[in-house]
Structures are given as C-alpha cells and as structure tokens.
Short mmCIF file of C-alpha atoms in Angstrom, two decimals:
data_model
loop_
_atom_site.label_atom_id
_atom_site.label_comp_id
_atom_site.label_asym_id
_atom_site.label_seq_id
_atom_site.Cartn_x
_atom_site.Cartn_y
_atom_site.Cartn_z
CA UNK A 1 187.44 185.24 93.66
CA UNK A 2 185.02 187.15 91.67
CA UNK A 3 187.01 188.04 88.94
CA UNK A 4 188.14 183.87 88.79
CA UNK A 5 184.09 183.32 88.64
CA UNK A 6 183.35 185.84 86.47
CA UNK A 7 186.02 184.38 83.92
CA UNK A 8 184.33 181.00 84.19
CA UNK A 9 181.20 182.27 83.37
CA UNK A 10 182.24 184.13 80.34
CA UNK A 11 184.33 181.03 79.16
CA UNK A 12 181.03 178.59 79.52
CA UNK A 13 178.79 181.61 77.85
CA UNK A 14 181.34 180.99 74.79
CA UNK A 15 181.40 176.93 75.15
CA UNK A 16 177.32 177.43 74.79
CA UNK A 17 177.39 179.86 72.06
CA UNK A 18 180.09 177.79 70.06
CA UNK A 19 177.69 174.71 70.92
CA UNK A 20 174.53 176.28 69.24
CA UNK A 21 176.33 178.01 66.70
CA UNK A 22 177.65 174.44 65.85
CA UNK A 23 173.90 173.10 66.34
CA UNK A 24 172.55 175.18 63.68
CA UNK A 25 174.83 174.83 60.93
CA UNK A 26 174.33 170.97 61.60
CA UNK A 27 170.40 171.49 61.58
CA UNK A 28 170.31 173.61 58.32
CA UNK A 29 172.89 171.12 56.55
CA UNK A 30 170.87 168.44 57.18
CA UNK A 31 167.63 170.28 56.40
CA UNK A 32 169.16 171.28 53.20
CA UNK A 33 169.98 167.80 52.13
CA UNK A 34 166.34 166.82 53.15
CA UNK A 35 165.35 169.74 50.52
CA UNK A 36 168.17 168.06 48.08
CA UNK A 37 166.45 164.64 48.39
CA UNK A 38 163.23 165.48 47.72
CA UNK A 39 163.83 167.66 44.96
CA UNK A 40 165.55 164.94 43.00
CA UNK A 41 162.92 162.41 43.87
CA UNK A 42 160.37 164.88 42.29
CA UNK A 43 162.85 165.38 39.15
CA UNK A 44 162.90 160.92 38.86
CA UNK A 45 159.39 160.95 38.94
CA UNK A 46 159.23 163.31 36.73
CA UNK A 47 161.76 160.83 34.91
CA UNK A 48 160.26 157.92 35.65
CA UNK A 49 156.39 159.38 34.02
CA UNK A 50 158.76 160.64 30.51
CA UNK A 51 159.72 156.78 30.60
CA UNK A 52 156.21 155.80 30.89
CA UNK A 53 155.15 158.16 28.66
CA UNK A 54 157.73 156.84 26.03
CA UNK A 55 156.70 153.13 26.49
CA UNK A 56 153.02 154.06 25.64
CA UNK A 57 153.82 156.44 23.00
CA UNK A 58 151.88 155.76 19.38
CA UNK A 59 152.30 157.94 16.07
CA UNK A 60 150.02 160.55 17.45
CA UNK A 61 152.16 161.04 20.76
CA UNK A 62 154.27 164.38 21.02
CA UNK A 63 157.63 163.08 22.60
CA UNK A 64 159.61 166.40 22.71
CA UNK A 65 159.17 166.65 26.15
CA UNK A 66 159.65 162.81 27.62
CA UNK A 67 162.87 163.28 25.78
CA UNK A 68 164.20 165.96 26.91
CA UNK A 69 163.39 165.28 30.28
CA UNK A 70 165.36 162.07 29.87
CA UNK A 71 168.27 163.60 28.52
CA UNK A 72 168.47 166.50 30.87
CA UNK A 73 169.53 164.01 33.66
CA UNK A 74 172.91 164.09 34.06
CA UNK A 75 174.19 163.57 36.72
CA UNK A 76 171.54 161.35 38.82
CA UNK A 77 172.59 157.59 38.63
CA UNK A 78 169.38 154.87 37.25
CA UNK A 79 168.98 151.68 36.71
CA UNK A 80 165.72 150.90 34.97
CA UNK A 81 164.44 147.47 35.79
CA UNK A 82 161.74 144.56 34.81
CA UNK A 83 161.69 141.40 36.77
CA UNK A 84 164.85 142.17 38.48
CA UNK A 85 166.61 142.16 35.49
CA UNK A 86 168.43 145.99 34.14
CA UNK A 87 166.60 146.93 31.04
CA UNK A 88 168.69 150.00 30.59
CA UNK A 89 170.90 152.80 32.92
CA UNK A 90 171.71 156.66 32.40
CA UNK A 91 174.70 157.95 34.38
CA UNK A 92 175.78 154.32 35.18
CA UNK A 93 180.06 153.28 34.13
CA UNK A 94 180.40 151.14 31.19
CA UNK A 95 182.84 149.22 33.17
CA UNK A 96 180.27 148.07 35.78
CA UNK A 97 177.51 147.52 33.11
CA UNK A 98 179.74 145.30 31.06
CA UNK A 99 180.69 142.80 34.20
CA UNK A 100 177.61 141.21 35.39
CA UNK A 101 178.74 140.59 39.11
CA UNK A 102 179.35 144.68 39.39
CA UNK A 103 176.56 145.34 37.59
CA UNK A 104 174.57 143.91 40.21
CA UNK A 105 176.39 144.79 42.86
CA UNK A 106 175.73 148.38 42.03
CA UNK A 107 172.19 147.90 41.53
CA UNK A 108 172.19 146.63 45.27
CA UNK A 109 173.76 149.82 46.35
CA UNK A 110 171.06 151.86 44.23
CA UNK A 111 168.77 149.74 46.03
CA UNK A 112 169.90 150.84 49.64
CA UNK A 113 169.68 154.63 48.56
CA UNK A 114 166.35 155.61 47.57
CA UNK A 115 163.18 153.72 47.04
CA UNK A 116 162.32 152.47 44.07
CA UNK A 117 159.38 154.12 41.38
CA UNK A 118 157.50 151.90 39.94
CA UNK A 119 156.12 152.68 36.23
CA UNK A 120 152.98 150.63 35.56
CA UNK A 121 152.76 151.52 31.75
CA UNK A 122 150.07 148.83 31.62
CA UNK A 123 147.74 146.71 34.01
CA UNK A 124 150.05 143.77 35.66
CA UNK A 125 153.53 145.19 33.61
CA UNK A 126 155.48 147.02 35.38
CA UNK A 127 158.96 148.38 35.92
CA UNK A 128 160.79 149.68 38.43
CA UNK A 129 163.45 152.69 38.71
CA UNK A 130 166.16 152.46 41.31
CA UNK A 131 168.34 155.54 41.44
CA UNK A 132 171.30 156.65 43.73
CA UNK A 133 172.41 160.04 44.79
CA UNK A 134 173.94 162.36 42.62
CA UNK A 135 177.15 163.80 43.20
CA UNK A 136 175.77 166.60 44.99
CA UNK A 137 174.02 164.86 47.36
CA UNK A 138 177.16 162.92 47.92
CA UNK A 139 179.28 165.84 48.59
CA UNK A 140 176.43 167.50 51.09
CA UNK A 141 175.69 164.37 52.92
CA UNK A 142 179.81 164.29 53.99
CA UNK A 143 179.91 167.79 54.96
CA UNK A 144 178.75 167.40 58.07
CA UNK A 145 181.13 164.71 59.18
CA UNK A 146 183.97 167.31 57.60
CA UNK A 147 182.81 169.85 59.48
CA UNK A 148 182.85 167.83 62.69
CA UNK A 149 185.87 166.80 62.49
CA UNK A 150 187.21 170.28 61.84
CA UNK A 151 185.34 171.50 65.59
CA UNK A 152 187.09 168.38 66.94
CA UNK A 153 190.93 169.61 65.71
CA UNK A 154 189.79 173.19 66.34
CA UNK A 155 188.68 172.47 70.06
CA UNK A 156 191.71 170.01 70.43
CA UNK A 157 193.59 172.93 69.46
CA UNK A 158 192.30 175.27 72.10
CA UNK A 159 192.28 172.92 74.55
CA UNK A 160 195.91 171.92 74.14
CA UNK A 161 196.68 175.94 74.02
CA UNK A 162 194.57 176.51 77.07
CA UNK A 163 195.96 173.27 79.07
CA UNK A 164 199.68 174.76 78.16
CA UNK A 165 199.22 178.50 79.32
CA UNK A 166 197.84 176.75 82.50
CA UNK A 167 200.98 174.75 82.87
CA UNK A 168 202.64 178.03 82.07
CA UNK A 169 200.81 179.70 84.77
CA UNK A 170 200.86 177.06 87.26
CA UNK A 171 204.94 177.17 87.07
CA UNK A 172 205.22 180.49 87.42
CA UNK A 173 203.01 180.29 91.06
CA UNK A 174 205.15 177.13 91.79
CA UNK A 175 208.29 179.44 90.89
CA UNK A 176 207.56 182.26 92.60
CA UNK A 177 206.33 180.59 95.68
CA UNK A 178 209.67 178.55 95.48
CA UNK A 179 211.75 182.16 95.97
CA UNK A 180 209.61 183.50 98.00
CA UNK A 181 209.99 180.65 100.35
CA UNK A 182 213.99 180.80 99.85
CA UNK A 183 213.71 184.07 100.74
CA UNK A 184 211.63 183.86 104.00
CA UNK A 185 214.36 180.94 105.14
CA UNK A 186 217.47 183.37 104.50
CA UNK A 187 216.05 185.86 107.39
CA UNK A 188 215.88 183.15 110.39
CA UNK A 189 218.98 181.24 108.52
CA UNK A 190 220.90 184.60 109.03
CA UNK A 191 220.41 184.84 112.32
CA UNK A 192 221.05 181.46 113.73
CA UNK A 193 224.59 181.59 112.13
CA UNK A 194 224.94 184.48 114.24
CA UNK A 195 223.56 182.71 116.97
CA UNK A 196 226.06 180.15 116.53
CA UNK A 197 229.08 181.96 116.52
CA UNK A 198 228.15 183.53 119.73
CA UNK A 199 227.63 179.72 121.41
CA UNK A 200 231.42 179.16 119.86
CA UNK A 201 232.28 181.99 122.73
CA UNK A 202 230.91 180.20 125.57
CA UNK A 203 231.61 177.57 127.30
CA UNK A 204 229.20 174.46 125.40
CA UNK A 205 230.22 171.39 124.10
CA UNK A 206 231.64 171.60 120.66
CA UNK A 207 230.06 168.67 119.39
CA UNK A 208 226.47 170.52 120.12
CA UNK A 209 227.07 173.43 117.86
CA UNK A 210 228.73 171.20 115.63
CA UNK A 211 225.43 169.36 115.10
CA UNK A 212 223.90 172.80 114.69
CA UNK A 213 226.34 173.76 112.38
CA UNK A 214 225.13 170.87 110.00
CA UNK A 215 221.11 171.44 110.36
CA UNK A 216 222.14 175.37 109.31
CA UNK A 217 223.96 174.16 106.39
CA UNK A 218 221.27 171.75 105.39
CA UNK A 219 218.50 174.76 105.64
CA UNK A 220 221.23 176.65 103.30
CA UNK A 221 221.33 173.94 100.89
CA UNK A 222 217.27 173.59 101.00
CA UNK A 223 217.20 177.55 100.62
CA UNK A 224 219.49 177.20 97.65
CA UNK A 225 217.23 174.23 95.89
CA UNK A 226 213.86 176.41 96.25
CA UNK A 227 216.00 179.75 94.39
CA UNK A 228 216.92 177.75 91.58
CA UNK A 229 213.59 176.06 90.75
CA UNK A 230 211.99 178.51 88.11
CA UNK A 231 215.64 179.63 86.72
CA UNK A 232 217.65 177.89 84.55
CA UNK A 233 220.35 176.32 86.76
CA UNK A 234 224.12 176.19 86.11
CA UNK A 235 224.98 172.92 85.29
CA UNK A 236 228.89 171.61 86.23
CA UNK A 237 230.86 168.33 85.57
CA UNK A 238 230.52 166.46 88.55
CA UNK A 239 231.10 162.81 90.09
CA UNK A 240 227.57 161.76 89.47
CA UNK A 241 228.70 158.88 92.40
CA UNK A 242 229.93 160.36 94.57
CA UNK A 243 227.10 163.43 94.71
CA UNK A 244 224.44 160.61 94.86
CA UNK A 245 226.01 158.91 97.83
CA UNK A 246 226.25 162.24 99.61
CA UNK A 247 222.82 162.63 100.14
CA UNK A 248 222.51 159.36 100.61
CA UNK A 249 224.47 158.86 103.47
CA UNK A 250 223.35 161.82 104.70
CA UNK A 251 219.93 160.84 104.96
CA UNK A 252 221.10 156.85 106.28
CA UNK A 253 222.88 158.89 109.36
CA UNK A 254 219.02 161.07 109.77
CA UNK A 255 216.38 157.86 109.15
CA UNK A 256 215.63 155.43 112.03
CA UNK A 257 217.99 151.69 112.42
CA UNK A 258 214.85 150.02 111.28
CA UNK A 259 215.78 151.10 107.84
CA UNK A 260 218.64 148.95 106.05
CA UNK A 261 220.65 150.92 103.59
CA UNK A 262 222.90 149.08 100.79
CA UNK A 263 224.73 150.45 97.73
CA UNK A 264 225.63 148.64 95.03
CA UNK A 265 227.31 150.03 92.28
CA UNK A 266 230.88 151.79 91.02
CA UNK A 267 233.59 153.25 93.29
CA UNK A 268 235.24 155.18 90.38
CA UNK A 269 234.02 158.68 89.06
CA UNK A 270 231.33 159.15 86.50
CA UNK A 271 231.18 162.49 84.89
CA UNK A 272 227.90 163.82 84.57
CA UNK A 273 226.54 167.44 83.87
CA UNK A 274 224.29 168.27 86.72
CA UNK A 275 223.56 171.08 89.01
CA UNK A 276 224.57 169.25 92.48
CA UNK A 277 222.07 170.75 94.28
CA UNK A 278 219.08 169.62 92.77
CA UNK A 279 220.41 166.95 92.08
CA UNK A 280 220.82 166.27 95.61
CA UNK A 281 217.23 167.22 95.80
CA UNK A 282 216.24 164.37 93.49
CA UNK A 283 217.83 161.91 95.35
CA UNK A 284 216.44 162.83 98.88
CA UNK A 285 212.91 163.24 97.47
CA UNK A 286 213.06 159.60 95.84
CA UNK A 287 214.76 158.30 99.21
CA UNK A 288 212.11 159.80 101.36
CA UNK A 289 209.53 158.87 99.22
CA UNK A 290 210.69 155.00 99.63
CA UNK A 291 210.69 155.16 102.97
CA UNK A 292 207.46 156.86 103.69
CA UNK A 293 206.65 153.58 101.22
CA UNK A 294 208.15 151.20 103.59
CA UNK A 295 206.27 153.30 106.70
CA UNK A 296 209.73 154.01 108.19
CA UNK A 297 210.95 150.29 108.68
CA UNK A 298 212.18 147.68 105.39
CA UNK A 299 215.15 147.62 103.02
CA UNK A 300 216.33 150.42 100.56
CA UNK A 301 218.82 149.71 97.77
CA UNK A 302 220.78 152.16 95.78
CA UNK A 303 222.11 151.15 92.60
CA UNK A 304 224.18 153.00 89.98
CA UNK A 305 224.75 151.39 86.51
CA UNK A 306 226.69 152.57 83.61
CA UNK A 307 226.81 151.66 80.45
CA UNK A 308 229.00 153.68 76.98
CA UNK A 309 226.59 156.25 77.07
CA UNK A 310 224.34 156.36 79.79
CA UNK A 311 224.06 155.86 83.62
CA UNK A 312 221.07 154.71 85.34
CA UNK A 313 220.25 155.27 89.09
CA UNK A 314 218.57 152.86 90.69
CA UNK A 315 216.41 153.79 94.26
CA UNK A 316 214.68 149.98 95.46
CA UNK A 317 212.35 149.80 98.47
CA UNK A 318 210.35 146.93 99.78
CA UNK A 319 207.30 148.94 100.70
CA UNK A 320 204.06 148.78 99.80
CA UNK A 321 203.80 148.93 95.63
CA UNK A 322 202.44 151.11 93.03
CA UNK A 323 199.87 149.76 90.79
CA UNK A 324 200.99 149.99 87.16
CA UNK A 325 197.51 152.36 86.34
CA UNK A 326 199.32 155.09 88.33
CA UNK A 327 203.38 154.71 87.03
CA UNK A 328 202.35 157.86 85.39
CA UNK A 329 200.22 159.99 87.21
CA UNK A 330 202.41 159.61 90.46
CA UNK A 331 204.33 162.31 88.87
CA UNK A 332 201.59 164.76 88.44
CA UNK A 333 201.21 167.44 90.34
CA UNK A 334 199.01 167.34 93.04
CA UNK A 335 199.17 163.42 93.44
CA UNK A 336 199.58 161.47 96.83
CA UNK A 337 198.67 158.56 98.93
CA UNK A 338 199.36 160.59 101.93
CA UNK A 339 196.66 161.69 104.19
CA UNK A 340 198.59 165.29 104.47
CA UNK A 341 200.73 165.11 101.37
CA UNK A 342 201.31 168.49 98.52
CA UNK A 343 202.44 166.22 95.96
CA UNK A 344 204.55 168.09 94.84
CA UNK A 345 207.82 165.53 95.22
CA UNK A 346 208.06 163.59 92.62
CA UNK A 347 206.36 166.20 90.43
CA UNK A 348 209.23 168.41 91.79
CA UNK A 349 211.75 165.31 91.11
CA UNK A 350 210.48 164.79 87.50
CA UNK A 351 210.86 168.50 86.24
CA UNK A 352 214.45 168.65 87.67
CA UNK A 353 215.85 164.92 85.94
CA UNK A 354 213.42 165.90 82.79
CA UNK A 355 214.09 169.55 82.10
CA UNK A 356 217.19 170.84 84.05
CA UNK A 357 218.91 167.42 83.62
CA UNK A 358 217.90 166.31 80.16
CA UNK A 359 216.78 162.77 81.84
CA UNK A 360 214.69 160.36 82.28
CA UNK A 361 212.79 158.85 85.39
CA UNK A 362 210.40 156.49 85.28
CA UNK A 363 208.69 153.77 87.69
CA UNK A 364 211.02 151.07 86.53
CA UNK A 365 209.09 148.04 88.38
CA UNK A 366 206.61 147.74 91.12
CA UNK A 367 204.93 144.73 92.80
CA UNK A 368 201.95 145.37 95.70
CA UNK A 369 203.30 144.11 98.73
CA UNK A 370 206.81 143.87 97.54
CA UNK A 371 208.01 146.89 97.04
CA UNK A 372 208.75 149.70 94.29
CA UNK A 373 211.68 150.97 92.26
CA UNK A 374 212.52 154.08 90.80
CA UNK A 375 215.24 154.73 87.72
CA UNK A 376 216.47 157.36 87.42
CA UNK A 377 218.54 157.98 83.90
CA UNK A 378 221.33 160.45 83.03
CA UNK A 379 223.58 161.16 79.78
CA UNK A 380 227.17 160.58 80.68
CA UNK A 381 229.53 163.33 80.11
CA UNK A 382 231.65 162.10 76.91
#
C-alpha cells in the first residue's frame, strides 16, 4: 500500500514539474515575442521619422542617415499611405502591388497586425504607415502552438505506453490468478473422484454417482479453461457445430423450463480451428449472460451461419436490452449491471474469440425491452 502511494506521488511530482517546466518555456516565448514587437515598432518609428525627415528635406538637409535607415529594412513589410490610398511599399511582392484587389487586401491584413504611425510632415497632411510582422516574428509567434502540439504527441505517447504496460500488468494478475485458481480446484477435484469410486463399492443408486460423475467432469473442464487463460492454447480442427451445441445442451438440461431453447442452423460439420475448451467457455458465458438478461425466464435462440469463408454464431435473448452507448464498453473489464457481478465474462469471452481465436464478437443488435444479440464470428478452416 505504501509503496503503491508512494509511486503515485512521485508520478504527480513529475506531472507538476513537466507542467511548470512547460509553463515557463510558454511564458518566456511569449515574453520574448513581446520584446520582438516592440523592438520593431521602435525600428518603424524610427522608419517612419527618416520618411518624415525625407518629405521635409531642403538643399541644406543631410539625408545620409534617413536613407540608410530606409534601406536597412529588409525584411519588415510597409505600406506607406495618404488618404487611404498606397503611396509606396518596401518588402511588399510585386505580384500583389500590381493587382489592385490584392493590393488591398494585403493592406487590410497589415492593418490587423500592428497599429498604424502616423507622419504629420506638416500641419493637417499627414500619412500613415501600416506594417506587418516580419518573418521572425512570424516564425516565433507559431512556436508555441509547435511546441504544444509536440507535449500533446509526447504525453499521448506516454500515456498510450503507460495504459499498455497496465494492460500488460493487469493480464498477468488475471493470468496468474486464473492458475492459481485451477490449481486450488485440482486438490478437492482429486479427492471427490476418489470419493466416487468408493460410492461405486457400495450399495447406492447408480444413477446418483452418475450425476456426480458429470458435476466432477464439469469442475475438470472449468479447471482446464482457468490453466489455459494466460498461455497460448493449442488450437485443433474441430466441428465448430457440434462443440457449440455441446455446451449448449448442456446448459438447456442445467437452466430452469421457464427458459425456451431453439437452434437454428446446419446439421453438417464445419471445420474450425479452435481450442474446444474455451471455446466451450465462450459459449456458456454468452448463454449465461442472456439469461441472467432475461432474469431466468424468456426465449434464447442459437444460430449458426456460414458463408465461403466465414461462420457466424448467433446467441438471441429477449431480455432486457443494451443501449447502443455501451455495445463497447460491456466488454471491458470490470463492467456489469449486476449488483454482485466481476465483470469479467464477456471481457473473459472477448480475449478468447479475439486473441486465441482470431475472431470477432460484437453486440450485433439490441432493442430495450426486446432483447439483445450477440455474434460471434470465426474463420472457417479452408
């Protein structure tokens, strides 16, 4: 427990760091382009007085430096304006200067940048100097969204390695607990087919340790399914028919009358590769699941369908419906409508069509009220 909160608190130490770390590059990039801006709105003053200075110049003026100071802009857009009309432009495309529409357009966009400086070279006449941002400013003013969007695929990344080492982890509990349960069941399990042999010698009706007989081989098929989960299972050619309607009928002899059982579907082999007993497994979770549904009393349909490539298992109940916001999450771990449910069967039921089986189950319709049905779907064996 300690070492579990001690782990969380060193995990939301580095969340905080990372957090002000990122804070502070933000702050000084935008403080730097606060230092850009106003640096260049000193140098197009600086402009815009060499432009005044130019306009008023007489013989006796020395223009050396107004002219240089014009020339040494570069790379700052301007538009120099009188009664909203362009006068002349430094840094500006001759393609945009020499269509009227662009022209204009441009100017608008100057417009939105910066304010204007307005030269008064004499009283009532002035102009005005709209400039944009140079290329620097362009470049600095982006960064920040760059470097956003590089935390955002960095902390996707860790998140998506952190959310699969959990999975990781997570299986390997469910695994272990799995064999460790299998093993716990083979101890009692061994000892009631003792047991049994020993009723055989005395005098008791047959068909009662007949009936035994069948529980104790249903506890060592259950033992079985929870010592392959977390190893990869054996998969073997088998009548994908004729193993589904094994457990099926199995379970239609266990459940109460009030439950009608139909099949509907081939009578002829289909070869499938599966392991057959968790397979089996699949089938009795779905089955259970539809009748917990249907609060032990309704309909439930089996269907098997086939087509060149593929065949599809149908499990129909008329119990109470899934809502279509939770066709998904009903298979994550952890999930269930019952009061004192794991949910852990159909996350159980997914992992064994999905990754033992190389399948696909899904929720394939469901109406509240009406009832719910599961596919389940299978490669044939070709």
């Amino acid at each position: 427990m300690r070492f579990s909160e001690s782990r969380n608190t060193t995990r939301w130490i580095i969340i905080s760091v990372s957090f002000l770390i990122i804070s502070l590059i933000l702050w000084n990039t935008y403080t730097f382009f606060q230092i850009f801006k106003n640096e260049e709105r000193l140098k197009m003053n600086l402009w815009a007085n060499a432009q005044k200075t130019l306009i008023n110049a007489d013989e006796n003026t020395d223009l050396d430096l107004p002219l240089n100071i014009l020339n040494n802009n570069t790379s700052v857009p301007v538009m120099l304006t009188m009664y909203d009309k362009v006068i002349s432009s430094v840094n500006v495309p001759d393609e945009i200067l020499a269509d009227e529409k662009k022209s204009m357009s441009y100017l608008n966009n100057l417009k939105n940048e910066n304010e204007p400086i307005v030269i008064e070279y004499a009283p009532g006449k002035h102009q005005e100097v709209y400039y944009g941002n140079s290329a620097l400013i362009n470049k600095l003013k982006y960064y920040p969204v760059a470097l956003l969007l590089i935390i955002f695929l960095f902390g996707a990344l860790i998140y998506n390695f952190y959310k699969t080492t959990k999975m990781a982890t997570q299986n390997k509990l469910w695994a272990g607990m799995a064999k460790e349960t299998a093993h716990q069941i083979g101890t009692p399990l061994s000892s009631l087919i003792g047991w049994v042999e020993i009723l055989k010698t005395e005098e008791i009706d047959q068909s009662i340790t007949l009936e035994i007989e069948k529980d104790i081989e249903r506890l060592q098929t259950i033992t079985d399914r929870f010592s392959k989960i977390g190893s990869v299972p054996v998969l073997e050619e088998q009548d994908i028919v004729a193993e589904t309607l094994n457990t099926y009928e199995y379970l239609q002899s266990r459940f109460s009358k009030q439950v009608t059982f139909s099949y509907h579907g081939p009578k002829e082999p289909v070869l499938v590769l599966i392991n057959p007993t968790l397979h089996s497994w699949t089938i009795e979770n779905l089955i259970k699941n539809a009748i917990d549904a249907m609060k032990g009393k309704g309909t439930l349909d089996l269907q098997i369908e086939q087509d060149a490539h593929h065949v599809k298992i149908n499990v129909k109940d008329s119990g109470t419906g899934i809502s279509k916001k939770q066709f998904k999450t009903i298979f994550e771990p952890g999930f269930t409508t019952k009061k004192r449910g794991w949910g852990l069967g159909l996350s159980l039921t997914k992992r064994i069509v999905e990754e033992y089986h190389s399948g696909k189950i899904k929720v394939l319709n469901s109406e509240i009220g009406k009832g719910t049905t599961f596919q389940i779907l299978l490669n044939k064996k070709v």
